XYZ file of C-alpha atoms in Angstrom:
778
model
C 9.175 -41.065 -5.621
C 9.119 -44.830 -5.639
C 6.946 -46.752 -3.164
C 9.002 -48.369 -0.383
C 6.492 -50.691 1.146
C 4.038 -48.288 2.779
C 0.478 -49.364 1.997
C -2.476 -47.039 1.662
C -6.050 -47.686 2.767
C -8.637 -49.700 0.904
C -12.074 -48.311 0.078
C -13.573 -50.461 2.847
C -11.087 -49.098 5.400
C -11.852 -45.542 4.307
C -15.618 -46.120 4.644
C -15.121 -47.600 8.107
C -13.260 -44.478 9.251
C -15.803 -42.144 7.664
C -18.601 -43.976 9.516
C -16.689 -43.425 12.763
C -16.412 -39.709 12.000
C -12.641 -39.919 11.515
C -12.776 -37.745 8.399
C -11.221 -34.336 7.802
C -14.492 -32.424 7.583
C -14.275 -28.693 8.085
C -16.805 -26.013 8.965
C -14.940 -23.444 6.915
C -16.346 -22.548 3.530
C -16.024 -19.577 1.226
C -19.703 -18.769 0.735
C -22.599 -18.834 3.174
C -25.184 -21.593 3.224
C -28.685 -20.852 1.906
C -30.052 -20.743 5.466
C -27.313 -18.304 6.513
C -28.123 -16.050 3.554
C -31.841 -15.969 4.428
C -31.083 -15.257 8.107
C -28.571 -12.583 7.170
C -31.175 -10.628 5.180
C -34.189 -11.165 7.452
C -33.236 -11.631 11.094
C -31.456 -8.300 11.524
C -31.612 -5.701 14.237
C -32.966 -3.045 11.884
C -35.586 -5.380 10.389
C -36.885 -6.243 13.861
C -36.914 -2.546 14.702
C -38.859 -1.701 11.535
C -41.419 -4.421 12.291
C -41.826 -3.002 15.808
C -42.279 0.493 14.359
C -44.840 -0.919 11.919
C -46.797 -2.370 14.830
C -46.814 1.079 16.464
C -48.210 2.635 13.262
C -50.910 -0.078 13.141
C -51.814 0.764 16.730
C -52.095 4.418 15.714
C -54.569 3.490 12.961
C -52.765 5.650 10.344
C -52.142 2.764 7.955
C -50.893 4.856 5.020
C -47.711 5.478 7.033
C -46.847 1.753 6.737
C -45.316 2.203 3.267
C -41.786 1.965 4.713
C -42.404 -1.734 5.536
C -42.890 -2.503 1.854
C -39.443 -1.102 1.123
C -37.903 -3.248 3.887
C -39.638 -6.375 2.560
C -38.502 -5.732 -1.020
C -34.943 -5.030 0.122
C -34.760 -8.372 1.955
C -36.143 -10.322 -1.016
C -33.746 -8.617 -3.460
C -30.797 -9.227 -1.139
C -31.613 -12.930 -0.712
C -32.194 -13.472 -4.438
C -28.978 -11.724 -5.499
C -26.775 -13.468 -2.925
C -28.182 -16.923 -3.753
C -27.505 -16.237 -7.416
C -23.897 -15.261 -6.687
C -23.447 -18.167 -4.239
C -24.039 -20.679 -7.018
C -21.375 -19.046 -9.164
C -18.844 -18.853 -6.310
C -19.394 -22.463 -5.254
C -18.736 -23.634 -8.815
C -15.427 -21.748 -8.892
C -14.505 -22.824 -5.362
C -14.551 -26.456 -6.428
C -11.733 -25.689 -8.858
C -9.498 -24.026 -6.254
C -10.226 -26.412 -3.394
C -7.055 -27.813 -1.825
C -6.221 -31.351 -2.804
C -4.098 -34.043 -1.171
C -2.409 -36.941 -2.945
C -3.525 -40.028 -1.023
C -2.989 -43.719 -1.634
C -6.353 -45.465 -2.010
C -6.652 -49.106 -3.083
C -2.960 -49.211 -3.903
C -2.945 -46.131 -6.187
C -2.108 -42.503 -5.457
C -4.727 -40.007 -6.570
C -5.741 -36.420 -5.756
C -8.673 -36.037 -3.364
C -10.129 -32.975 -1.556
C -8.500 -32.509 1.855
C -11.989 -32.727 3.404
C -12.067 -36.409 2.380
C -8.857 -37.379 4.196
C -9.282 -39.943 6.976
C -7.083 -41.114 9.823
C -4.207 -43.355 8.644
C -4.344 -42.116 5.036
C -0.981 -42.422 3.280
C -0.032 -39.144 1.585
C 2.554 -38.147 -0.974
C 3.752 -34.610 -0.138
C 5.914 -32.327 -2.256
C 7.115 -28.745 -2.604
C 4.200 -26.284 -2.831
C 1.621 -28.411 -0.997
C -0.259 -27.047 1.984
C -0.635 -29.689 4.663
C -4.370 -30.320 5.111
C -4.244 -32.567 8.195
C -1.732 -33.370 10.935
C 0.625 -36.069 9.658
C 3.702 -37.988 10.745
C 6.577 -38.201 8.258
C 7.297 -41.750 7.095
C 10.088 -40.920 4.665
C 11.735 -37.663 3.691
C 13.825 -36.497 0.790
C 14.881 -33.116 2.114
C 11.437 -32.101 3.376
C 11.386 -28.511 4.652
C 8.205 -26.915 5.931
C 7.205 -23.313 6.595
C 5.128 -23.213 9.790
C 4.658 -19.431 9.886
C 0.882 -19.780 9.514
C 0.918 -21.534 12.880
C 3.980 -20.358 14.805
C 4.674 -17.004 13.132
C 8.260 -18.136 12.477
C 9.050 -17.885 8.762
C 12.290 -19.892 8.654
C 11.889 -23.332 7.047
C 11.862 -26.303 9.440
C 13.528 -29.510 8.281
C 11.471 -32.679 8.832
C 12.835 -36.196 9.271
C 10.969 -39.518 9.499
C 8.972 -39.531 12.740
C 8.487 -35.735 12.789
C 5.035 -34.159 12.607
C 3.708 -32.105 9.694
C 1.155 -29.704 11.177
C -1.977 -28.799 9.263
C -1.799 -25.241 7.976
C 1.942 -25.427 7.275
C 3.240 -25.739 3.735
C 6.096 -27.470 1.976
C 8.931 -25.267 0.732
C 11.400 -27.967 -0.287
C 11.728 -31.714 -0.812
C 9.171 -34.489 -0.961
C 8.204 -37.621 0.917
C 5.493 -39.809 2.392
C 3.381 -39.088 5.465
C 0.529 -40.721 7.392
C -2.494 -38.772 8.662
C -2.761 -38.835 12.466
C -5.401 -36.159 13.170
C -8.392 -34.909 11.173
C -11.065 -32.210 11.449
C -11.377 -30.544 14.842
C -8.501 -32.631 16.227
C -5.986 -30.939 13.919
C -3.499 -28.722 15.739
C -4.287 -25.683 13.591
C -8.009 -26.022 14.319
C -7.328 -26.035 18.046
C -5.259 -22.861 18.025
C -7.194 -20.182 19.871
C -5.423 -17.478 17.888
C -6.563 -19.080 14.610
C -3.059 -18.544 13.270
C -3.872 -20.616 10.209
C -6.131 -17.908 8.887
C -4.867 -15.124 6.707
C -5.001 -11.452 7.565
C -8.409 -10.040 6.672
C -8.561 -7.797 3.650
C -8.780 -4.167 4.755
C -12.062 -2.298 4.209
C -12.254 1.294 5.354
C -15.780 1.505 3.969
C -17.015 -1.502 5.949
C -15.347 -0.203 9.108
C -16.915 3.249 8.677
C -20.384 1.839 8.043
C -20.077 -0.427 11.094
C -19.245 2.636 13.216
C -22.289 4.477 11.835
C -24.523 1.502 12.618
C -23.047 1.148 16.102
C -23.616 4.821 16.931
C -27.139 5.025 15.492
C -28.095 1.652 16.954
C -26.949 2.813 20.391
C -28.744 6.176 20.454
C -31.829 5.129 18.495
C -33.875 3.567 21.308
C -33.272 6.207 24.039
C -33.817 9.038 21.543
C -36.990 7.330 20.293
C -38.366 7.022 23.838
C -37.588 10.655 24.630
C -39.087 11.747 21.313
C -42.351 9.911 22.066
C -42.543 11.480 25.515
C -41.987 14.913 23.967
C -44.524 14.349 21.178
C -47.103 13.074 23.654
C -46.720 16.266 25.644
C -46.788 18.634 22.661
C -49.812 20.888 22.335
C -52.705 19.483 20.279
C -51.059 16.083 19.665
C -53.089 12.906 20.120
C -51.633 9.568 21.189
C -51.956 8.337 17.594
C -50.099 11.374 16.207
C -47.381 11.013 18.847
C -46.784 7.410 17.798
C -46.592 8.307 14.102
C -44.268 11.274 14.673
C -41.972 9.124 16.816
C -41.890 6.424 14.160
C -40.955 9.066 11.564
C -38.043 10.263 13.688
C -36.732 6.758 14.337
C -37.158 5.576 10.723
C -35.098 8.500 9.505
C -32.241 7.553 11.816
C -32.059 3.959 10.562
C -29.393 3.630 7.825
C -30.768 0.280 6.642
C -30.575 1.430 3.039
C -26.859 2.117 3.402
C -26.266 -1.336 4.864
C -28.295 -2.987 2.121
C -26.638 -0.967 -0.639
C -23.156 -1.917 0.555
C -24.016 -5.588 1.044
C -25.731 -6.015 -2.307
C -23.036 -4.026 -4.130
C -20.344 -6.264 -2.657
C -22.365 -9.393 -3.424
C -22.990 -8.319 -7.021
C -19.333 -7.338 -7.241
C -18.306 -10.841 -6.221
C -20.605 -12.198 -8.935
C -19.298 -9.847 -11.629
C -15.690 -10.594 -10.693
C -16.469 -14.320 -10.796
C -17.722 -13.758 -14.329
C -14.273 -12.320 -15.073
C -12.656 -15.479 -13.683
C -11.703 -14.016 -10.303
C -12.787 -15.899 -7.177
C -13.250 -13.443 -4.299
C -12.655 -15.279 -1.014
C -13.468 -12.197 1.106
C -15.945 -9.519 0.027
C -13.854 -6.830 1.755
C -11.111 -7.592 -0.759
C -13.115 -5.746 -3.430
C -12.582 -2.444 -1.641
C -8.953 -3.207 -0.837
C -8.411 -4.025 -4.505
C -10.104 -0.815 -5.608
C -7.930 1.351 -3.329
C -4.614 -0.363 -4.157
C -1.961 2.173 -5.149
C 1.070 -0.135 -4.918
C 0.913 -3.466 -6.729
C 3.728 -5.921 -6.020
C 4.211 -8.908 -8.280
C 6.637 -11.621 -9.218
C 8.088 -11.659 -12.734
C 7.129 -15.217 -13.569
C 3.511 -15.612 -14.633
C 2.904 -11.859 -14.699
C 5.435 -10.112 -16.957
C 6.483 -13.433 -18.458
C 4.399 -16.432 -19.465
C 6.066 -18.699 -16.920
C 7.267 -21.047 -19.665
C 11.056 -21.488 -19.810
C 13.483 -23.179 -22.135
C 17.208 -23.939 -21.958
C 18.891 -22.066 -24.821
C 22.622 -22.538 -24.210
C 25.268 -24.356 -22.174
C 28.429 -22.345 -21.442
C 31.268 -24.576 -20.166
C 33.510 -23.029 -17.553
C 35.504 -25.709 -15.777
C 34.404 -28.835 -17.616
C 33.514 -29.547 -21.241
C 29.954 -29.501 -22.543
C 29.841 -33.304 -22.696
C 30.563 -33.660 -18.986
C 28.051 -30.903 -18.223
C 25.386 -32.836 -20.107
C 26.216 -36.069 -18.292
C 25.879 -34.335 -14.895
C 22.698 -32.484 -15.852
C 21.113 -35.654 -17.286
C 21.338 -37.093 -13.769
C 20.493 -33.963 -11.743
C 17.479 -32.935 -13.858
C 15.553 -36.104 -13.024
C 16.790 -36.710 -9.468
C 14.382 -34.278 -7.792
C 10.598 -34.121 -7.454
C 10.354 -30.320 -7.821
C 7.332 -29.062 -9.725
C 8.129 -25.693 -11.314
C 8.923 -24.055 -14.643
C 12.702 -24.326 -14.220
C 12.456 -28.053 -13.547
C 10.214 -28.481 -16.613
C 12.757 -26.648 -18.767
C 15.613 -28.831 -17.516
C 13.659 -32.064 -18.012
C 12.694 -31.007 -21.548
C 16.278 -30.231 -22.553
C 18.222 -33.036 -20.871
C 17.820 -36.814 -21.046
C 16.918 -39.216 -18.246
C 19.823 -41.671 -17.901
C 19.931 -42.761 -14.221
C 23.401 -44.250 -14.666
C 24.832 -42.853 -11.432
C 23.964 -43.865 -7.880
C 22.850 -41.075 -5.563
C 24.344 -40.911 -2.055
C 22.523 -37.801 -0.767
C 20.803 -34.701 -2.069
C 19.588 -31.283 -0.943
C 16.339 -30.142 -2.645
C 15.965 -26.607 -3.987
C 14.390 -23.955 -1.767
C 13.734 -20.294 -2.480
C 15.669 -19.448 0.676
C 18.870 -21.289 -0.349
C 18.603 -20.600 -4.096
C 20.250 -23.916 -4.970
C 19.976 -27.739 -5.003
C 22.845 -30.151 -4.431
C 23.523 -33.840 -4.967
C 26.288 -36.341 -4.160
C 26.985 -39.248 -6.527
C 28.978 -42.362 -5.733
C 32.264 -42.186 -7.643
C 31.244 -39.122 -9.702
C 31.607 -36.344 -7.123
C 29.329 -33.730 -5.590
C 27.470 -31.122 -7.653
C 25.382 -28.043 -6.928
C 22.956 -26.193 -9.236
C 21.653 -22.726 -8.440
C 22.064 -18.956 -8.548
C 25.693 -18.053 -9.438
C 25.970 -15.150 -6.997
C 24.890 -17.396 -4.115
C 27.452 -20.085 -4.893
C 30.577 -18.298 -6.179
C 31.369 -14.827 -4.886
C 34.660 -13.517 -6.337
C 35.127 -14.832 -9.847
C 35.436 -11.899 -12.226
C 35.287 -13.912 -15.471
C 32.229 -15.839 -14.307
C 30.466 -12.686 -13.117
C 31.074 -10.979 -16.461
C 29.456 -13.879 -18.342
C 26.500 -13.931 -15.951
C 26.031 -10.159 -16.283
C 26.187 -10.359 -20.079
C 23.410 -12.952 -20.126
C 21.377 -11.017 -17.548
C 21.571 -7.824 -19.608
C 19.934 -9.734 -22.459
C 17.097 -10.767 -20.133
C 18.276 -14.362 -19.730
C 18.174 -16.403 -16.535
C 21.403 -18.170 -15.586
C 22.009 -21.257 -13.450
C 25.469 -22.242 -12.297
C 26.459 -25.900 -12.318
C 29.293 -26.273 -9.853
C 31.396 -29.052 -8.381
C 31.626 -28.925 -4.590
C 33.975 -30.534 -2.105
C 31.285 -31.342 0.424
C 27.550 -31.490 1.152
C 26.430 -31.003 4.741
C 23.027 -32.628 5.231
C 22.801 -31.355 8.817
C 22.425 -27.703 7.856
C 21.728 -28.254 4.116
C 24.869 -26.380 3.036
C 27.620 -26.919 0.457
C 31.308 -26.035 0.542
C 34.222 -25.616 -1.837
C 32.193 -24.791 -4.961
C 34.107 -24.542 -8.260
C 32.261 -23.562 -11.482
C 31.637 -26.263 -14.102
C 29.499 -24.185 -16.459
C 26.464 -21.980 -16.949
C 22.996 -23.036 -18.102
C 21.227 -20.167 -19.871
C 17.425 -20.163 -19.738
C 15.081 -17.932 -21.708
C 11.910 -16.286 -20.379
C 8.994 -15.305 -22.672
C 7.432 -11.863 -22.136
C 3.640 -11.803 -22.194
C 2.429 -9.794 -25.222
C -0.304 -8.146 -23.115
C 2.112 -7.016 -20.371
C 2.747 -3.560 -21.887
C -0.944 -2.687 -22.092
C -1.475 -3.870 -18.516
C 1.345 -1.672 -17.216
C 0.032 1.328 -19.171
C -3.402 0.870 -17.602
C -2.042 0.799 -14.049
C 0.133 3.861 -14.769
C -2.994 5.736 -15.911
C -4.699 4.746 -12.641
C -1.748 5.983 -10.520
C -0.927 2.474 -9.343
C 2.811 1.932 -8.835
C 4.004 -1.499 -10.042
C 6.822 -3.120 -8.056
C 8.446 -6.323 -9.335
C 9.713 -8.526 -6.499
C 11.556 -11.568 -7.807
C 13.951 -14.236 -6.658
C 15.880 -13.941 -9.939
C 18.914 -11.831 -10.809
C 17.924 -8.137 -10.520
C 19.663 -7.229 -13.797
C 17.701 -9.926 -15.639
C 14.400 -8.901 -14.067
C 15.042 -5.214 -14.755
C 15.883 -5.916 -18.398
C 12.678 -7.908 -18.880
C 10.607 -5.243 -17.055
C 11.965 -2.496 -19.329
C 11.246 -4.594 -22.440
C 7.700 -5.139 -21.178
C 7.174 -1.381 -20.851
C 7.230 -1.015 -17.062
C 7.824 2.618 -16.151
C 10.866 2.881 -13.876
C 11.902 -0.707 -14.631
C 15.540 0.379 -14.844
C 15.576 1.238 -11.125
C 16.562 -2.088 -9.572
C 18.314 -3.386 -6.465
C 19.660 -6.685 -5.208
C 17.618 -7.562 -2.119
C 20.793 -8.773 -0.405
C 21.853 -5.132 -0.129
C 18.576 -3.936 1.434
C 18.908 -2.615 5.002
C 17.889 -4.893 7.869
C 16.499 -1.999 9.910
C 12.824 -1.524 9.054
C 12.872 2.287 9.310
C 15.790 2.415 6.881
C 13.927 0.024 4.578
C 10.930 2.388 4.592
C 13.159 5.188 3.330
C 14.773 3.039 0.639
C 11.793 1.306 -1.025
C 10.341 4.411 -2.779
C 13.550 4.597 -4.841
C 13.165 1.233 -6.594
C 10.791 -0.512 -8.980
C 12.534 -3.874 -9.360
C 13.833 -6.090 -6.548
C 15.947 -9.136 -7.375
C 17.208 -12.099 -5.328
C 14.404 -11.551 -2.834
C 13.881 -14.172 -0.138
C 10.303 -14.963 1.004
C 10.600 -13.075 4.302
C 12.037 -10.082 2.430
C 8.966 -9.985 0.183
C 6.888 -9.719 3.325
C 9.087 -6.897 4.730
C 8.946 -4.964 1.448
C 5.131 -5.168 1.440
C 5.038 -3.947 5.047
C 7.446 -1.118 4.221
C 5.157 0.217 1.489
C 2.196 -0.088 3.859
C 4.097 1.825 6.532
C 4.642 4.582 3.964
C 0.871 4.917 3.550
C 0.431 2.621 0.564
C -2.516 0.299 0.017
C -0.593 -2.734 -1.193
C -1.757 -5.515 -3.477
C 0.421 -8.607 -3.898
C 0.186 -10.960 -6.877
C 1.871 -14.336 -6.500
C 1.589 -18.031 -7.169
C 4.325 -19.842 -5.270
C 5.094 -20.813 -1.701
C 7.740 -18.082 -1.668
C 4.917 -15.528 -2.096
C 2.757 -16.780 0.796
C 4.114 -14.490 3.529
C 3.687 -11.398 1.346
C 0.225 -12.491 0.141
C -0.860 -13.012 3.736
C 0.119 -9.516 4.903
C -0.837 -7.485 1.826
C -3.996 -5.357 1.939
C -5.185 -7.510 -0.936
C -3.460 -10.787 -1.825
C -4.094 -12.137 -5.334
C -3.039 -15.680 -6.250
C -3.002 -17.594 -9.508
C -5.240 -20.680 -9.685
C -2.376 -22.569 -11.332
C -0.139 -21.757 -8.354
C 0.540 -23.619 -5.134
C -2.162 -24.672 -2.667
C -0.553 -22.523 0.013
C -0.738 -19.355 -2.116
C -4.415 -19.943 -2.984
C -5.351 -20.580 0.642
C -3.918 -17.315 2.001
C -4.969 -15.091 -0.928
C -8.045 -12.874 -0.807
C -8.680 -13.235 -4.555
C -7.747 -16.111 -6.881
C -7.324 -15.487 -10.637
C -8.950 -18.542 -12.177
C -7.320 -18.053 -15.593
C -3.913 -17.427 -13.958
C -3.480 -14.447 -16.281
C -2.052 -11.218 -14.863
C -3.527 -9.272 -17.785
C -7.014 -9.942 -16.404
C -6.036 -7.742 -13.442
C -6.967 -4.744 -15.603
C -10.641 -5.681 -15.816
C -10.699 -6.940 -12.222
C -9.288 -3.729 -10.753
C -11.571 -1.691 -13.019
C -14.586 -3.660 -11.778
C -13.555 -3.224 -8.147
C -13.094 0.508 -8.603
C -16.489 0.895 -10.230
C -18.170 -0.915 -7.339
C -16.494 1.160 -4.635
C -16.806 4.443 -6.521
C -20.552 3.959 -6.931
C -21.036 3.006 -3.273
C -19.090 6.110 -2.186
C -21.189 8.271 -4.474
C -24.615 7.132 -3.272
C -23.702 6.650 0.407
C -23.972 10.432 0.806
C -27.694 10.156 -0.013
C -28.322 7.674 2.809
C -26.072 9.302 5.360
C -27.671 12.723 4.838
C -31.043 11.351 6.016
C -29.480 9.642 9.037
C -27.625 12.772 10.162
C -30.523 15.200 9.858
C -32.975 12.720 11.445
C -30.739 12.326 14.511
C -30.199 16.078 14.830
C -33.869 16.935 14.305
C -34.998 14.330 16.852
C -32.646 15.707 19.517
C -33.516 19.347 18.737
C -37.275 18.771 18.767
C -36.962 16.811 22.016
C -35.297 19.883 23.517
C -37.825 22.299 21.978
C -40.783 20.105 22.953
C -42.416 20.741 19.589
C -44.066 18.470 17.021
C -41.618 16.494 14.869
C -41.652 18.020 11.345
C -42.250 14.785 9.410
C -44.525 11.758 9.385
C -43.427 8.395 7.884
C -45.242 8.984 4.590
C -43.145 12.146 4.076
C -39.928 10.194 4.450
C -41.230 7.519 2.090
C -41.614 9.916 -0.850
C -38.310 11.661 -0.026
C -36.458 8.350 0.282
C -37.959 6.998 -2.945
C -37.168 9.993 -5.148
C -33.970 11.282 -3.531
C -32.371 8.031 -2.339
C -33.914 4.807 -3.701
C -34.189 5.588 -7.423
C -30.916 7.593 -7.686
C -28.904 5.005 -5.756
C -30.188 2.204 -7.992
C -29.290 4.084 -11.182
C -25.937 5.423 -9.978
C -24.824 2.033 -8.651
C -25.000 0.682 -12.209
C -22.742 3.393 -13.618
C -19.354 2.601 -15.163
C -16.916 4.905 -13.387
C -13.535 4.233 -11.803
C -12.993 7.435 -9.802
C -12.182 6.133 -6.303
C -11.253 8.897 -3.864
C -7.936 8.712 -2.054
C -8.974 10.819 0.937
C -11.077 8.113 2.581
C -14.661 6.896 2.456
C -16.020 8.743 5.473
C -14.390 12.058 4.642
C -15.628 11.959 1.060
C -19.202 11.064 2.048
C -19.383 13.707 4.800
C -18.213 16.344 2.321
C -21.703 16.138 0.765
C -23.932 14.751 3.513
C -22.875 17.031 6.390
C -23.666 20.414 4.764
C -26.879 18.956 3.306
C -28.017 17.622 6.689
C -27.180 20.914 8.424
C -29.142 22.791 5.752
C -32.141 20.534 6.403
C -31.982 21.129 10.166
C -31.630 24.899 9.843
C -34.478 25.198 7.336
C -36.829 23.080 9.468
C -36.143 25.418 12.385
C -36.734 28.459 10.159
C -40.040 26.884 9.121
C -41.062 26.782 12.785
C -40.384 30.515 13.071
C -42.183 31.338 9.787
C -45.198 29.232 10.800
C -45.458 31.024 14.128
C -45.061 34.458 12.513
C -47.756 33.905 9.863
C -50.008 31.747 12.037
C -49.830 28.596 9.882
C -51.868 25.641 11.034
C -50.355 22.120 11.371
C -51.340 21.156 7.813
C -49.670 24.214 6.262
C -46.531 23.752 8.379
C -46.393 20.111 7.273
C -46.648 21.276 3.648
C -43.773 23.738 4.055
C -41.666 21.062 5.781
C -42.213 18.468 3.048
C -41.618 20.829 0.116
C -38.423 22.279 1.569
C -37.166 18.838 2.651
C -37.847 17.533 -0.863
C -36.066 20.540 -2.356
C -32.986 19.957 -0.188
C -33.001 16.233 -0.967
C -33.121 16.950 -4.708
C -30.155 19.311 -4.277
C -28.225 16.458 -2.660
C -29.002 14.289 -5.701
C -27.675 17.003 -8.008
C -24.516 17.322 -5.887
C -23.927 13.563 -5.890
C -24.356 13.473 -9.686
C -21.558 15.980 -10.315
C -19.875 16.094 -12.778
C -23.017 15.924 -14.880
C -23.507 13.828 -17.973
C -26.625 13.168 -20.032
C -27.677 10.132 -17.995
C -27.274 11.889 -14.647
C -29.043 15.037 -15.888
C -32.037 12.944 -16.999
C -32.000 11.175 -13.608
C -32.081 14.461 -11.663
C -34.907 15.868 -13.782
C -36.901 12.615 -13.559
C -36.775 12.213 -9.756
C -37.574 15.916 -9.310
C -40.597 15.528 -11.585
C -41.785 12.423 -9.711
C -41.579 14.248 -6.363
C -43.486 17.301 -7.622
C -46.111 15.156 -9.372
C -46.668 13.046 -6.237
C -47.328 15.966 -3.903
C -49.329 17.831 -6.575
C -51.643 14.914 -7.398
C -51.986 13.329 -3.937
C -51.745 16.067 -1.295
C -54.230 14.338 1.013
C -52.288 11.077 0.955
C -49.122 12.908 2.015
C -50.939 14.876 4.755
C -50.304 18.290 3.169
C -52.441 21.053 1.629
C -52.710 21.501 -2.129
C -49.581 23.201 -3.462
C -51.655 25.783 -5.430
C -52.632 27.390 -2.091
C -51.718 31.123 -2.185
C -50.098 30.939 1.274
C -47.342 28.800 -0.231
C -45.985 31.964 -1.902
C -43.530 32.327 0.992
C -41.912 29.006 0.035
C -40.128 30.748 -2.867
C -37.812 32.972 -0.783
C -37.233 30.046 1.593
C -36.142 27.849 -1.334
C -33.726 30.572 -2.500
C -32.379 30.814 1.051
C -31.974 27.021 1.080
C -29.817 27.146 -2.059
C -27.537 29.878 -0.711
C -27.280 28.196 2.689
C -26.289 24.823 1.197
C -23.645 26.466 -1.020
C -22.160 28.340 1.953
C -22.112 25.293 4.230
C -20.631 23.116 1.471
C -17.847 25.651 0.919
C -17.203 25.873 4.663
C -16.982 22.074 5.071
C -14.578 21.793 2.127
C -12.307 24.507 3.562
C -12.245 22.819 6.974
C -11.581 19.425 5.364
C -8.723 20.833 3.289
C -7.156 22.457 6.338
C -7.338 19.177 8.233
C -5.745 17.275 5.334
C -2.904 19.809 5.215
C -2.315 19.396 8.976
C -2.176 15.620 8.541
């Protein structure tokens, strides 16, 4: 667009405004600051609680029971180190995807970060841009803006000189000039209490479940701890020091700090590993959403095809090829559109600028056409044939023939009138067809085969002709690619749409709001939906998908609403990205059962022993050796495994399938120990020995269960942690407050261990039957 006398700011004027604070600074950033990372891993509720418990142990004088504080300290250091390491990587990638604005500085237009915009900056805006600051339109060539991020209304709004462009909206058609009127906190979008500018958060069932666990344990922990201390203080033969230590043991067991740390670090490392695969994760929760995706919606361009287009043929219909070329030479260079179709047209036709333009309507994905009026040469329209000419059998046959060969077709038509008020055309008569070729990505077939093996249904949602898209999808090896539908025939009623969508793989002639409705329909049918897109027409669907994935080479608007940005803009990299996400979530699911088992049995034992008024069965040093061998070491090893088996029946249900029967077995066996100790007259030291050995045995069984199905690495892990546990209590019985395990009175531990095995098997079978019955009812 040529400059029409509007002047930009000079460097001195910009500096003056920056000094006054009139700059578009924002508090929003993808990664945390270093200070936030340190606070996040140190100043936590559970860390404060552990320090308080440590003080109680110091008061008791039994310093060997302070070992749990070392674990907390190491966890915090590891967490801080890993997140700082990942932060550096994310920040480097974030610079690449940061939104830019084209501002006039010192008489020249150049791209600058939107955070550097100042009041009165002169901007050049065009299709695909997200508006980074409130502006007033100075001149408009068919500017249309989608304000759904602010108002919720998806229909494009036409903007004339004097109208306001709100920050957070994005351009869907046209181009023009605008002047910044508000920046930073004064922007309209910033002031919205509903924060409508922000995208829908990526869904994370795992995070939600863990938050519920923390909320419940955090709520009951203090009252239960107080009651437990009162009970321990009143138990027979218990000193004040012993009461403190026993209470600390009960409370420590209830704290799931390991589960919180495991999840946080796994997500953080996942963000780092995905960044190494050229995927910028803008929300950590998106890793889980990505791993659980079972419906992946994508556009054809840039995914199945390379995105590069070329004009291969002109088919005259109402005018000769020479006249078609003359018209297209003018139309191809009369618009400021930035897309693959425009590039193809500009490469094929010549810039002549012989004709004078009276008015023009820019292309939009909603209209599916562009139109222009020339002085003395007539009015012309260029767009999708089926949107411009309805009942022309000969034309339709030619379009269908090209579509069946996988070609894209544009209709050049002469029209009797152009209505600038509602951006419509009338009286269209065909002049000819422009045939454009799409190039299929060579890696597309392998990508589709991978997703088919992972039970992920691929759905192609495109604005192009459905026959063309279907033909290309079949050539690329997409299973079910022949099942296509024209989106214009989709039902308006949402419940009807829900019933229809499972029948199709390819959707053609889809408008932006229809993409959004299709995504919601699959979600309503129980699907976890991922959406891959790169244009402004994908924004609504990206925003509402469980996991929105944008291409770095795409529009600013798409990158801003997406949860993950593919830095190499290559759909084929989705294979490794999804695989990485699934490994992360699968490993967290696997080892979470280890942590949750301890939390469940600690809560139950604390409540039961409060009621019984008896001595709590463990001291902190017992839980330290159990946690190290049955939780810490296994979770570290298993988290590094390369497995993609993500369960479909939910995080909590899958974890409880192992942890609930194991925790119940622990509770029952500790109660049986109380009976056995009373029957045989065991002293406190012998009872403590029985408790620790049986608890260790049960914990090792949980490790074996978590490691199923076994492989060589997992078998070695199980044997190693079992050996470490036995060696520790054999070599250092005094340190662990137990008697030597060669004591003859430990003979009775053998039948109790056999009973433990049978009991765990029975409870595991019972829980699985109950779970299966519940799933069938649902």
